[in-house]
XYZ file of C-alpha atoms in Angstrom:
143
model
C -338.541 -49.899 -32.650
C -334.816 -49.278 -32.213
C -332.360 -48.707 -35.054
C -328.586 -49.022 -35.067
C -326.007 -48.028 -37.640
C -323.475 -50.826 -38.086
C -320.149 -50.712 -39.915
C -319.333 -53.543 -42.315
C -316.032 -53.732 -44.171
C -317.084 -56.932 -45.961
C -320.826 -56.879 -46.608
C -322.205 -59.953 -48.312
C -323.851 -59.911 -51.718
C -327.376 -60.135 -50.315
C -326.856 -57.114 -48.057
C -325.543 -55.039 -50.945
C -328.454 -56.160 -53.117
C -330.915 -54.776 -50.528
C -329.329 -51.331 -50.943
C -329.282 -51.493 -54.730
C -332.864 -52.756 -54.943
C -334.067 -50.052 -52.571
C -332.414 -47.273 -54.557
C -333.618 -48.718 -57.875
C -337.214 -48.883 -56.611
C -337.029 -45.296 -55.367
C -335.572 -44.077 -58.668
C -338.113 -46.034 -60.721
C -340.951 -44.450 -58.752
C -339.789 -41.042 -60.035
C -338.547 -41.690 -63.577
C -339.461 -45.262 -64.507
C -337.515 -48.504 -64.605
C -334.087 -48.250 -66.256
C -333.942 -51.902 -67.419
C -330.134 -51.966 -67.838
C -328.547 -54.119 -70.525
C -324.861 -54.919 -71.090
C -323.001 -54.410 -74.379
C -319.571 -56.014 -74.747
C -317.100 -56.428 -77.613
C -313.804 -58.347 -77.502
C -310.651 -58.443 -79.610
C -309.295 -62.000 -79.805
C -306.043 -63.277 -81.249
C -305.503 -66.466 -83.293
C -305.445 -68.516 -80.074
C -308.859 -67.070 -79.095
C -307.263 -65.152 -76.200
C -308.821 -61.824 -75.286
C -306.351 -59.039 -76.095
C -308.762 -56.139 -75.754
C -312.355 -55.210 -75.281
C -314.971 -52.730 -74.275
C -317.906 -53.012 -71.890
C -320.806 -50.662 -71.507
C -324.419 -50.671 -70.476
C -327.570 -48.777 -71.241
C -331.101 -48.587 -70.048
C -334.348 -46.999 -71.050
C -333.126 -43.443 -70.343
C -331.271 -43.162 -73.667
C -327.739 -43.006 -72.220
C -324.825 -45.361 -72.845
C -322.437 -45.845 -69.920
C -318.931 -46.629 -71.224
C -317.626 -48.693 -68.334
C -314.382 -50.379 -69.410
C -312.096 -50.071 -72.441
C -308.828 -51.994 -72.494
C -306.398 -52.936 -75.258
C -303.256 -54.994 -74.671
C -300.201 -52.754 -74.562
C -298.708 -54.393 -77.682
C -301.791 -53.368 -79.703
C -302.151 -49.776 -78.546
C -301.866 -46.828 -80.959
C -303.116 -49.024 -83.826
C -306.761 -47.918 -83.861
C -308.253 -50.835 -81.944
C -309.528 -48.653 -79.090
C -311.324 -46.346 -81.501
C -312.824 -49.311 -83.349
C -314.094 -50.782 -80.091
C -315.569 -47.454 -78.986
C -317.302 -46.971 -82.337
C -318.724 -50.511 -82.236
C -320.082 -49.910 -78.727
C -321.605 -46.556 -79.699
C -323.204 -47.983 -82.863
C -324.767 -50.863 -80.934
C -326.032 -48.426 -78.302
C -327.633 -46.269 -81.003
C -329.357 -49.377 -82.428
C -330.622 -50.024 -78.899
C -332.098 -46.511 -78.635
C -329.334 -44.486 -76.960
C -328.871 -40.838 -77.906
C -325.987 -39.980 -75.548
C -322.951 -41.538 -73.869
C -321.000 -40.816 -70.683
C -317.938 -42.165 -68.899
C -315.211 -41.522 -66.351
C -311.486 -41.795 -67.048
C -308.210 -40.859 -65.403
C -305.882 -38.148 -66.664
C -303.181 -40.769 -67.282
C -305.342 -43.273 -69.129
C -307.734 -41.886 -71.671
C -309.051 -38.348 -71.460
C -307.312 -37.215 -74.664
C -308.371 -40.408 -76.461
C -312.033 -39.768 -75.654
C -311.796 -36.076 -76.606
C -310.382 -37.173 -79.974
C -313.495 -39.325 -80.410
C -315.957 -36.508 -79.779
C -316.400 -36.599 -76.009
C -316.335 -33.408 -73.960
C -315.397 -32.964 -70.308
C -318.198 -31.897 -67.982
C -316.440 -32.497 -64.644
C -312.959 -32.962 -63.204
C -311.856 -34.164 -59.768
C -308.308 -33.018 -59.101
C -305.865 -35.055 -56.991
C -307.878 -38.232 -57.514
C -305.498 -39.898 -56.825
C -302.877 -37.403 -55.682
C -301.175 -35.805 -58.666
C -303.825 -37.012 -61.118
C -307.409 -36.224 -62.047
C -310.495 -38.191 -62.910
C -312.647 -36.742 -65.673
C -316.310 -37.210 -66.513
C -317.053 -36.933 -70.223
C -320.146 -37.052 -72.399
C -321.020 -37.277 -76.071
C -324.173 -36.784 -78.088
C -324.517 -39.917 -80.214
C -327.627 -38.887 -82.157
C -328.726 -35.401 -83.137
C -332.399 -34.790 -82.345
């Protein structure tokens, strides 16, 4: 049997799914199935337009992944981001999570997350040039 390594700058969804499924099966064979579930909250205005929201996910490992937090610029610095984060964390705790983790850029949210109890465990400098990306974590439930 012959194997070749091929470059693809636009792989299709099915090809990418093969990779993800393969890695998930390998991981599950060592630590069990993660069974990921999404958690999402939105802020809507009187016209039912989305003006903010937060998206995260969790699985059976007890960790919440805070994926996306966005609040319209006109609503920032009014506590909406903190309310969204708290709602996400509380739902994750109800779903069995004990911890949370996330990544954020130096220009977008690292101080916000520190203010809400997250601590930095990694930093990539010059990502992109002149900025950093931070990885943060928080214990949601004391054992």
